[in-house]
PDB file of C-alpha atoms in Angstrom:
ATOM      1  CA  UNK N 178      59.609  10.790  27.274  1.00 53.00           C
ATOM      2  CA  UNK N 179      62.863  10.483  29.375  1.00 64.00           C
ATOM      3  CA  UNK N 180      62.947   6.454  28.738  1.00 77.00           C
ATOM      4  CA  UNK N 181      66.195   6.288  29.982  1.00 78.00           C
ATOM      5  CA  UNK N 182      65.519   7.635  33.182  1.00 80.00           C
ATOM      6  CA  UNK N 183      62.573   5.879  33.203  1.00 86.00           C
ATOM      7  CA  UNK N 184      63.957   2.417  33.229  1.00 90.00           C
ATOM      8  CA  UNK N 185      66.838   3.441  35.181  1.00 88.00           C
ATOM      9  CA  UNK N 186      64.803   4.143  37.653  1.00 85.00           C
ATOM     10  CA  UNK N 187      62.362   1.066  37.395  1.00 90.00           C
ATOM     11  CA  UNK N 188      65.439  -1.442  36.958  1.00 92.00           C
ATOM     12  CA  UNK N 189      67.241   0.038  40.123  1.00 89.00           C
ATOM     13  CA  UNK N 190      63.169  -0.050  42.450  1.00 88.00           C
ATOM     14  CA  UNK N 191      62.700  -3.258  41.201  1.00 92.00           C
ATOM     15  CA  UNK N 192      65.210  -5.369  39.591  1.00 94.00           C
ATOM     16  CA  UNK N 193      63.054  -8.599  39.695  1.00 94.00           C
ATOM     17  CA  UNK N 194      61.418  -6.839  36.376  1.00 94.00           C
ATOM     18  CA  UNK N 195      64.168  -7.355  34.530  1.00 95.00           C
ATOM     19  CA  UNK N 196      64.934 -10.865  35.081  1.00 95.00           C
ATOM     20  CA  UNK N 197      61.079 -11.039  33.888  1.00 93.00           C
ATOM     21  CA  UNK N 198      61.402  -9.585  30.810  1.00 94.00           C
ATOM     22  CA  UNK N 199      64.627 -12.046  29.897  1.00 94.00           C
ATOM     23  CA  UNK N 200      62.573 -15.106  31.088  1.00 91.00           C
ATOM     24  CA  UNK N 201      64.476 -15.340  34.217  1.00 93.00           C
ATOM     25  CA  UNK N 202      63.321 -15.817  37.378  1.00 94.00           C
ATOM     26  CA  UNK N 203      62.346 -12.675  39.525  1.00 93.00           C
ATOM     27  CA  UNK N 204      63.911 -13.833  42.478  1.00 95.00           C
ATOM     28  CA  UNK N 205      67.470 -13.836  40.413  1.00 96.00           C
ATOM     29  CA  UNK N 206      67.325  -9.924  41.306  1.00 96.00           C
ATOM     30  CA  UNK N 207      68.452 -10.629  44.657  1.00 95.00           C
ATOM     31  CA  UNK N 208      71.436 -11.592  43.790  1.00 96.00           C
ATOM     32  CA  UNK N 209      72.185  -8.420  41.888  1.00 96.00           C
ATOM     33  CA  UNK N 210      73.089  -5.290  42.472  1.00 93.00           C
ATOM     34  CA  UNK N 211      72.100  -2.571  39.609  1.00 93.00           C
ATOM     35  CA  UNK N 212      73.724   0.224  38.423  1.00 87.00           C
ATOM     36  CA  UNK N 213      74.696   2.945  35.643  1.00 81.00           C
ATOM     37  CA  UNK N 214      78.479   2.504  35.026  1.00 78.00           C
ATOM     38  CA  UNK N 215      80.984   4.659  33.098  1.00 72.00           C
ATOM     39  CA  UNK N 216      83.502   3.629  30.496  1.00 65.00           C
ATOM     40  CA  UNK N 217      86.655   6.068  31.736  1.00 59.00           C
ATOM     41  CA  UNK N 218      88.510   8.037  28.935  1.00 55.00           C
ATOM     42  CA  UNK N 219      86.198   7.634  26.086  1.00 54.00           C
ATOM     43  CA  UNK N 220      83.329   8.849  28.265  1.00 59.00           C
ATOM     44  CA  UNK N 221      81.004   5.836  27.318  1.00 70.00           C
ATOM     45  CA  UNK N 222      77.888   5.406  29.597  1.00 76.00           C
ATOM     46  CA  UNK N 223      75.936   2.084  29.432  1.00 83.00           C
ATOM     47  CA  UNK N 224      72.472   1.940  30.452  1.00 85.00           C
ATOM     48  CA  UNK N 225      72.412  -0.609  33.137  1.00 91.00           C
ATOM     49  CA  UNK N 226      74.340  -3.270  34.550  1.00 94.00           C
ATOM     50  CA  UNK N 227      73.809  -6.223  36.822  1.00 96.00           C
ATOM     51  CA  UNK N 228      76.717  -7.197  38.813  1.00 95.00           C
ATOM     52  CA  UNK N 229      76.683 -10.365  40.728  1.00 95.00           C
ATOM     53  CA  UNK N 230      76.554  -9.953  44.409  1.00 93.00           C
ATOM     54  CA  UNK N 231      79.039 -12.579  45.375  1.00 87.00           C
ATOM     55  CA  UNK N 232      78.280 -15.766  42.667  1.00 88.00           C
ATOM     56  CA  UNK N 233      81.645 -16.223  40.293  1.00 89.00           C
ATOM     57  CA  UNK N 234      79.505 -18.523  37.811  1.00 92.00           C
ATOM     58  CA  UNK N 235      76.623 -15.640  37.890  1.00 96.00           C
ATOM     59  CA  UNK N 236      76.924 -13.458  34.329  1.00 97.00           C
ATOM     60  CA  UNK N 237      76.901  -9.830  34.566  1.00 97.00           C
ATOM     61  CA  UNK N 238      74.183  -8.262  32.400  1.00 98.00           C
ATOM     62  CA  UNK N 239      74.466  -5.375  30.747  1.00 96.00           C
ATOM     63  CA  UNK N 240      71.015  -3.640  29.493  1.00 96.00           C
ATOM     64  CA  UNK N 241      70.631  -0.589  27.053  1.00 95.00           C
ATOM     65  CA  UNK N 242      67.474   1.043  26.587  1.00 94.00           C
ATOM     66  CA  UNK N 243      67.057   2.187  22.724  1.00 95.00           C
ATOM     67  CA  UNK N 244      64.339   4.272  21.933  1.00 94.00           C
ATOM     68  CA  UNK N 245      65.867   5.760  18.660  1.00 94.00           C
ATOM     69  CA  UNK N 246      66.914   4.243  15.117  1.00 96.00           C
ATOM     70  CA  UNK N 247      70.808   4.136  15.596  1.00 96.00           C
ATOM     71  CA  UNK N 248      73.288   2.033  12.524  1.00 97.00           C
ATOM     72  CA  UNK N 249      75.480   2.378  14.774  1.00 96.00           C
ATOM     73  CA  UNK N 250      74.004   0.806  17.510  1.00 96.00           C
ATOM     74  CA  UNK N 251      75.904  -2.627  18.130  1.00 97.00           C
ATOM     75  CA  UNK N 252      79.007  -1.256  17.179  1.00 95.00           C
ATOM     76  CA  UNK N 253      78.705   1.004  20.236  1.00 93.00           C
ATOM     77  CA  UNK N 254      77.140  -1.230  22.839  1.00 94.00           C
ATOM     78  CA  UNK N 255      79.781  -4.352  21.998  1.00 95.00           C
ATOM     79  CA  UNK N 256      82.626  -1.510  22.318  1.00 92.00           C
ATOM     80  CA  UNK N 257      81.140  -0.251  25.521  1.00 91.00           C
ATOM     81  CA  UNK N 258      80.744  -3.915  26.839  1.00 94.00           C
ATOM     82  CA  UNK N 259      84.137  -5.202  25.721  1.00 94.00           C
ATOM     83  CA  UNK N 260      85.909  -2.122  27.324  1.00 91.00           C
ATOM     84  CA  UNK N 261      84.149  -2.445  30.544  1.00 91.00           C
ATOM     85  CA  UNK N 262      84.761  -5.707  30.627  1.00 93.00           C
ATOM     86  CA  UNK N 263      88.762  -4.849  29.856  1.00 92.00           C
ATOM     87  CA  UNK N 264      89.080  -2.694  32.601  1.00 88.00           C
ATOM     88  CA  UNK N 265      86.852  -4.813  35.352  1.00 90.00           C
ATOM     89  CA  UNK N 266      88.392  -7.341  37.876  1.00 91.00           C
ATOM     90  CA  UNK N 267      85.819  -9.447  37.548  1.00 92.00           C
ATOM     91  CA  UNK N 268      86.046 -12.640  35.595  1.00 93.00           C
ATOM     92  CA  UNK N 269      82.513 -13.776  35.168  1.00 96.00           C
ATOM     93  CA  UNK N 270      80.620 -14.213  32.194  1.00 96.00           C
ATOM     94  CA  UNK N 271      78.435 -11.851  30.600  1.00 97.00           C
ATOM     95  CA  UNK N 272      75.086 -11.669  28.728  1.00 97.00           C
ATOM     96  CA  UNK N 273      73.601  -8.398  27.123  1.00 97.00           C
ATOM     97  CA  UNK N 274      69.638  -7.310  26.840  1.00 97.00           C
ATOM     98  CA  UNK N 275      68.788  -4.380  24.664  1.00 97.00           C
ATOM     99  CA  UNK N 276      65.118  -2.979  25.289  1.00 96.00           C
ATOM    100  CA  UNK N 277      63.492  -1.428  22.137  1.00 96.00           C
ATOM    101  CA  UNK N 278      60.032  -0.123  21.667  1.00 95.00           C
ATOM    102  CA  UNK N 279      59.416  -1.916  18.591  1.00 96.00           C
ATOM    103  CA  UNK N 280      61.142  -4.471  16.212  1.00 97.00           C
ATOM    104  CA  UNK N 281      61.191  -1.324  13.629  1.00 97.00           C
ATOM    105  CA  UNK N 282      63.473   0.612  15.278  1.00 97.00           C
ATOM    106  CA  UNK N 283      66.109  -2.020  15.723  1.00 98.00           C
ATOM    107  CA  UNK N 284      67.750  -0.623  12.832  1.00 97.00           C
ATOM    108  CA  UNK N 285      71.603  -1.527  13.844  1.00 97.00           C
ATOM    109  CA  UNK N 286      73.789  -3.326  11.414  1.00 97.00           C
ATOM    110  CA  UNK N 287      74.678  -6.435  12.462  1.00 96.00           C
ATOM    111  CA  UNK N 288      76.727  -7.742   9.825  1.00 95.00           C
ATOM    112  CA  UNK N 289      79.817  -7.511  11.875  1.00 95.00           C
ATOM    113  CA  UNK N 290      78.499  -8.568  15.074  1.00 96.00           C
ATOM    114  CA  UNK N 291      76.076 -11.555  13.721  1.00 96.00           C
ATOM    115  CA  UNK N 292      77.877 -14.049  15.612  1.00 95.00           C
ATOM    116  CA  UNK N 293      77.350 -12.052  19.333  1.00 95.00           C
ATOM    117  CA  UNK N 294      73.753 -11.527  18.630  1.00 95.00           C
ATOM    118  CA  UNK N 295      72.475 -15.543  17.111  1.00 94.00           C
ATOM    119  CA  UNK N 296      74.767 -16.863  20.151  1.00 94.00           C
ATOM    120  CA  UNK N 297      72.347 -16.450  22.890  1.00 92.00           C
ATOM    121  CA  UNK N 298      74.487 -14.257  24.499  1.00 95.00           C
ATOM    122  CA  UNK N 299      72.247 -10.806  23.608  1.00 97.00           C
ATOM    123  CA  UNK N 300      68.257 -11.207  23.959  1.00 96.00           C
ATOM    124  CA  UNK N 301      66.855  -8.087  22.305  1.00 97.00           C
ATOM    125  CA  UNK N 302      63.026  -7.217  23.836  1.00 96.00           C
ATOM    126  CA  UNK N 303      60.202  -5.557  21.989  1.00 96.00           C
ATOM    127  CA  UNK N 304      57.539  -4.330  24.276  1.00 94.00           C
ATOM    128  CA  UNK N 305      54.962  -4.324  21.405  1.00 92.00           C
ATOM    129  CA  UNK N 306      55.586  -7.771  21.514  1.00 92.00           C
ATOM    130  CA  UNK N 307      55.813  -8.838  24.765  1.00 88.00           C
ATOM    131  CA  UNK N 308      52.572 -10.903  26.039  1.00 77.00           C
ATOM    132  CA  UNK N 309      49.658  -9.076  27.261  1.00 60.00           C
ATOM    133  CA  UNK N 310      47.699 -11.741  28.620  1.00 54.00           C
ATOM    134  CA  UNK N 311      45.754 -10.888  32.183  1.00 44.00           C
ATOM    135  CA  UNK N 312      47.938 -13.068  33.765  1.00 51.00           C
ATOM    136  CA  UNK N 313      51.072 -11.110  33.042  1.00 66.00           C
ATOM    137  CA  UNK N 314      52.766  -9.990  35.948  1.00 83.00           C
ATOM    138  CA  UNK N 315      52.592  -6.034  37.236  1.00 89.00           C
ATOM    139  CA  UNK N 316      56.083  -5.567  36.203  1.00 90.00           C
ATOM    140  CA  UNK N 317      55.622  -6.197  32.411  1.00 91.00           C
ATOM    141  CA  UNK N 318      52.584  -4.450  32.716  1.00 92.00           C
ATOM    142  CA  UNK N 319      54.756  -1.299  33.964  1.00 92.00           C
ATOM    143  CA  UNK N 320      56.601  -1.614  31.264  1.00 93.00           C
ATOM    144  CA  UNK N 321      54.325  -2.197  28.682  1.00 93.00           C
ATOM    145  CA  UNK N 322      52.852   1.062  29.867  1.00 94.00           C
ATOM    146  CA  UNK N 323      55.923   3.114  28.347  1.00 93.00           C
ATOM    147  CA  UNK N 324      54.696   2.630  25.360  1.00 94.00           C
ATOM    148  CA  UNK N 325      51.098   2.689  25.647  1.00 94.00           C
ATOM    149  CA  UNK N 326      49.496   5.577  23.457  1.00 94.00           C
ATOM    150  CA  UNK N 327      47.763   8.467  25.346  1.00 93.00           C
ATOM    151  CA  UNK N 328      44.431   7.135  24.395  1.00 93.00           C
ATOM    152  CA  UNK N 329      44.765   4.256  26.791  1.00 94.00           C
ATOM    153  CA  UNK N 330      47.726   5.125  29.163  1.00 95.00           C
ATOM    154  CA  UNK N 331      45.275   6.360  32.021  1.00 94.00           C
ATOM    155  CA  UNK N 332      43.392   3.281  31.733  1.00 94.00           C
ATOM    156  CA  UNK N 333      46.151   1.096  31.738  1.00 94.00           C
ATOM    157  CA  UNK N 334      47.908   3.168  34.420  1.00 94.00           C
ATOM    158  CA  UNK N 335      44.402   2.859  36.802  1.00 94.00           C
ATOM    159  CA  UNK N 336      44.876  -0.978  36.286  1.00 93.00           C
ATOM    160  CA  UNK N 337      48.027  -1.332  37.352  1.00 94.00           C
ATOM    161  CA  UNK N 338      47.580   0.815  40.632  1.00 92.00           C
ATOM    162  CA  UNK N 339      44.826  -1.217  41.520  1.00 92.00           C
ATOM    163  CA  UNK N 340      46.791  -4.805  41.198  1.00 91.00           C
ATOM    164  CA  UNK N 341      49.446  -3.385  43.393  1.00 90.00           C
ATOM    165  CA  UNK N 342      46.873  -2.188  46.166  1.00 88.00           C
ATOM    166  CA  UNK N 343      46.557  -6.381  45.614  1.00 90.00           C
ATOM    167  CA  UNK N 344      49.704  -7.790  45.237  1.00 89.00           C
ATOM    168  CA  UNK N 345      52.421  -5.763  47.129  1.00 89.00           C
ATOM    169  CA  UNK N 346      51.427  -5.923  50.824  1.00 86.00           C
ATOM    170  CA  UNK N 347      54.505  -4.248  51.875  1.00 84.00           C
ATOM    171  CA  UNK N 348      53.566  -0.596  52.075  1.00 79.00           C
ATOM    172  CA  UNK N 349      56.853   1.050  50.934  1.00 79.00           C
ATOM    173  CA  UNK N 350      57.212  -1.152  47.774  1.00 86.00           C
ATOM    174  CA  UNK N 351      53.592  -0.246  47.102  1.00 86.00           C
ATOM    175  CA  UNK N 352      54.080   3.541  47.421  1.00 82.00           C
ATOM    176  CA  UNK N 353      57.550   3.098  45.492  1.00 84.00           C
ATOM    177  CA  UNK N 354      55.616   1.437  42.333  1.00 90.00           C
ATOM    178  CA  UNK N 355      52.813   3.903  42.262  1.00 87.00           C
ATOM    179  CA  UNK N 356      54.854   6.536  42.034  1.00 84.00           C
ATOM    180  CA  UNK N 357      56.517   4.966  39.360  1.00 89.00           C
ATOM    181  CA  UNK N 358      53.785   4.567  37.465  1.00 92.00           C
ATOM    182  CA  UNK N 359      52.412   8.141  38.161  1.00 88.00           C
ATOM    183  CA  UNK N 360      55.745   9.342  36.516  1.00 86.00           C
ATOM    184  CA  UNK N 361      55.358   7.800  33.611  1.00 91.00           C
ATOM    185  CA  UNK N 362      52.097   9.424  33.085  1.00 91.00           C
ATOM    186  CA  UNK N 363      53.776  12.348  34.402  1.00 86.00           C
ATOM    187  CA  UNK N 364      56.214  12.399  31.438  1.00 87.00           C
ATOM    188  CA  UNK N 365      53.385  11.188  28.736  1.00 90.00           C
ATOM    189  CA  UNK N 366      51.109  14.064  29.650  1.00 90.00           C
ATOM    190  CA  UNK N 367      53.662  16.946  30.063  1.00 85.00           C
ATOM    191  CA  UNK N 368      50.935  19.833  30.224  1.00 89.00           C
ATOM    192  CA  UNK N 369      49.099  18.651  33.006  1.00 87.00           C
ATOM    193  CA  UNK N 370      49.974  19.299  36.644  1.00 84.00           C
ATOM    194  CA  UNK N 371      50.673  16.732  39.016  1.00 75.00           C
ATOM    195  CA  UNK N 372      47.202  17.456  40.595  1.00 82.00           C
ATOM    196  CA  UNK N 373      45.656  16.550  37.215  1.00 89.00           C
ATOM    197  CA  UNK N 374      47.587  13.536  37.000  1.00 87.00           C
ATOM    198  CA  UNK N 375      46.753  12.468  41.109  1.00 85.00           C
ATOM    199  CA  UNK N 376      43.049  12.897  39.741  1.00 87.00           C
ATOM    200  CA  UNK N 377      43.499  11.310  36.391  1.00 89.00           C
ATOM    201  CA  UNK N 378      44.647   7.919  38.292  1.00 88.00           C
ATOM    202  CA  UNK N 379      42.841   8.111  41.212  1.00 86.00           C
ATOM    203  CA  UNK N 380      45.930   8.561  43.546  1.00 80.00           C
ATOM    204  CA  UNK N 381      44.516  12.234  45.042  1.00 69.00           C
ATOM    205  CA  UNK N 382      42.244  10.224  47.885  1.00 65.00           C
ATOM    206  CA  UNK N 383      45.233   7.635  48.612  1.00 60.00           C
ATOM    207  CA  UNK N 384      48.205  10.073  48.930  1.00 63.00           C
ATOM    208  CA  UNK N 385      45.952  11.908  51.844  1.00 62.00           C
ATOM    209  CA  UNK N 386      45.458   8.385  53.701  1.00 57.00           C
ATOM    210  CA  UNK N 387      47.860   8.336  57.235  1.00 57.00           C
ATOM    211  CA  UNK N 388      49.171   5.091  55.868  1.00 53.00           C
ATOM    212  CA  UNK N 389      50.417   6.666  52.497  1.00 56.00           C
ATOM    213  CA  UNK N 390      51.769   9.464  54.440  1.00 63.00           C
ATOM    214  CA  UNK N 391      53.866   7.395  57.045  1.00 61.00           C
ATOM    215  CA  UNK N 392      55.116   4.948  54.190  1.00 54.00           C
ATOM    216  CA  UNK N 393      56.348   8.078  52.129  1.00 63.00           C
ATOM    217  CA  UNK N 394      57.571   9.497  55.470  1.00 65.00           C
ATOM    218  CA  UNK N 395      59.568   6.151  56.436  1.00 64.00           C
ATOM    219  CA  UNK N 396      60.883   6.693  52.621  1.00 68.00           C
ATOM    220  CA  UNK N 397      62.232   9.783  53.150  1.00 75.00           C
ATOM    221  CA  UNK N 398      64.186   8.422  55.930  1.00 74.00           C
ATOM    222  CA  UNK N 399      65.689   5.338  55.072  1.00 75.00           C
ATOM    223  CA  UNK N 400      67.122   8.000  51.575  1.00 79.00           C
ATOM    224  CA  UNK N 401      68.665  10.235  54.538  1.00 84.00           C
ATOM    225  CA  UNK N 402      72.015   7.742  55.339  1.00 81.00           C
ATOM    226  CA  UNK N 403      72.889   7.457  51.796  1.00 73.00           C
ATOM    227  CA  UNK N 404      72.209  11.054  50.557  1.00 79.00           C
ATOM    228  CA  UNK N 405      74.835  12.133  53.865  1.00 83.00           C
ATOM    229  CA  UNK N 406      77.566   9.176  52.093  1.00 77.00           C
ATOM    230  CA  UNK N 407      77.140  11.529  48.263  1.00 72.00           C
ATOM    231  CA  UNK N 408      78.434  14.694  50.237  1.00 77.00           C
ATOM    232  CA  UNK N 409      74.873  16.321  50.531  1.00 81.00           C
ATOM    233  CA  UNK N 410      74.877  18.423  53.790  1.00 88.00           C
ATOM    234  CA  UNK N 411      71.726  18.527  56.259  1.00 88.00           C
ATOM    235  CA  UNK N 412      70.483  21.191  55.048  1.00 88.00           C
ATOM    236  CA  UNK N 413      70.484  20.346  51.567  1.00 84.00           C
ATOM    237  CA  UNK N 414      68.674  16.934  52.440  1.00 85.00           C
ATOM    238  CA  UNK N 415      65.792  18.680  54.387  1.00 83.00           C
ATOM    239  CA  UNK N 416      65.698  20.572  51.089  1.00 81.00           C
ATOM    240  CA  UNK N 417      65.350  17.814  48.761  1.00 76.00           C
ATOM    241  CA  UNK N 418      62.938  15.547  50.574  1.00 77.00           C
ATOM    242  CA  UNK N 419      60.847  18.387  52.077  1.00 77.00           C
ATOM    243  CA  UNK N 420      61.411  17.536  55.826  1.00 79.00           C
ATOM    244  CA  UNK N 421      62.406  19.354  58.840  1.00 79.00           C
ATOM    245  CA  UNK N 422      65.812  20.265  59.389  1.00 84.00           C
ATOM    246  CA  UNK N 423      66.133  18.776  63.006  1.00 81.00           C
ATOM    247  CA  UNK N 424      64.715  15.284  61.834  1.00 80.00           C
ATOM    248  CA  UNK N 425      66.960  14.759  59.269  1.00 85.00           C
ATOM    249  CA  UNK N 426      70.407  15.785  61.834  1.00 86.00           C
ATOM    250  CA  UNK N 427      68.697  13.574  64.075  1.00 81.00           C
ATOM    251  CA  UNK N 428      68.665  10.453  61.756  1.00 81.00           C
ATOM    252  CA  UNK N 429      72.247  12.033  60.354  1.00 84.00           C
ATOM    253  CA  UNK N 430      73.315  11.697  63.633  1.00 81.00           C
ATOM    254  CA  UNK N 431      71.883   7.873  63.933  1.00 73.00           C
ATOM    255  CA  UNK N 432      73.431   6.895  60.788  1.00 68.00           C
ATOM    256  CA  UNK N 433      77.051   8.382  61.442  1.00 61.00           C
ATOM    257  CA  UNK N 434      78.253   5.709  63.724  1.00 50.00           C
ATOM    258  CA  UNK N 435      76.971   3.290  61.557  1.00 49.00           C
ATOM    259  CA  UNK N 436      78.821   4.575  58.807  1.00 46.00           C
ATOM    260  CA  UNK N 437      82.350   5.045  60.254  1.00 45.00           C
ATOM    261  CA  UNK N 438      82.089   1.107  61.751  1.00 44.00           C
ATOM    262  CA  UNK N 439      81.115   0.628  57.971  1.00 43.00           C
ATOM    263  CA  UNK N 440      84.456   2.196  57.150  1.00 43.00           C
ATOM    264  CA  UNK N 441      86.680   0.176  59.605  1.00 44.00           C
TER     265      UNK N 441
END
């Protein structure tokens, strides 16, 4: 499984998640903004960061998703952290989080970087580990599922959907997290087709409903302003998010004047 891509793309829908899994509140995400930043000239990438909308006293957090035994590990991340942090004009503090599957592959040496890690300053996660109780939220449960075997995945997957039918009123977040989760099962079952995997979970009847259809629609639409800011032309938008060419140079032409008052 892509994991990286997988939590890059979780931590970026819904940042409250990982607040969560560092015992933070989930309303903290809202005064972050997430990204995947680049270390210039040695060509490091780090996993995630949280940069503080506007607080000085907030930390930034830096995340790194680790999926594979690595020695090397915390050499790497605290060189990738202490570079960024060189070449940033921000001042604030930082904190780190490092997501493993397992305590067994945490298989870094530490000896040199013993201090960093017992300081408070690093929390490393182990989803095995994390608390399963029914009263966990839909978030951990999301990312508990990464890890689930195949055996159970489609169970676990069916439960999810159906707490955020429950819990997520809003109708775009809801569509956003169930596709989420159906991409997960997407990458853990890689030879069936996306039909199979609709059936599997139960999401064929929903995705045909009018109000699935106008959330994913108003989805579409809203991705339209900031595809046109990357460079991507009309043509290559209708493209991408399957939709006619005049509705998309009709919100293109909507968004424009926003974007060159934006500019001024």
């Amino acid at each position: 499984m892509k994991t990286d891509t997988i939590f890059y793309r979780l931590f970026q829908s819904f940042p409250s998640i990982f607040f969560e899994l560092i015992n933070q509140p989930p309303e903290t995400a809202d005064t972050y903004q997430f990204s995947s930043v680049e270390v210039k000239q040695l060509a490091f990438r780090i996993d995630g960061v949280f940069l503080p909308k506007s607080n000085p006293s907030s930390p930034i957090y830096f995340v790194e998703v680790q999926f594979q035994p690595d020695k090397k590990f915390y050499s790497r991340l605290f060189t990738e952290i202490f570079l960024y942090l060189d070449r940033s004009e921000l001042t604030n503090n930082w904190r780190g989080a490092v997501v493993y599957p397992s305590r067994s592959l945490d298989v870094g040496e530490t000896e040199r970087y013993i201090e960093l890690l017992t300081s408070g300053r690093v929390s490393r996660i182990y989803l095995d580990e994390l608390d399963s109780a029914a009263e966990q939220s839909i978030g951990i449960g999301t990312v508990k599922l990464v890890i689930e075997p195949q055996s159970g995945a489609a169970t676990k997957a069916r439960e999810l959907i159906n707490l955020a039918k429950q819990q997520i009123a809003d109708e775009i977040t809801q569509r956003e997290f169930l596709e989420l989760i159906e991409t997960i099962i997407v990458y853990k079952f890689p030879l069936k087709s996306r039909e199979e995997i609709e059936q599997m979970l139960g999401l064929s009847e929903l995705k045909q409903t009018k109000v699935y259809q106008e959330a994913k629609q108003e989805g579409k639409l809203e991705a339209i302003p900031f595809m046109l800011t990357l460079g991507a032309t009309v043509e290559q938008i209708a493209d991408a998010l399957k939709l006619d060419v005049e509705l998309v140079r009709l919100v293109a032409a909507k968004a424009k004047p926003n974007q060159e008052q934006s500019r001024e």
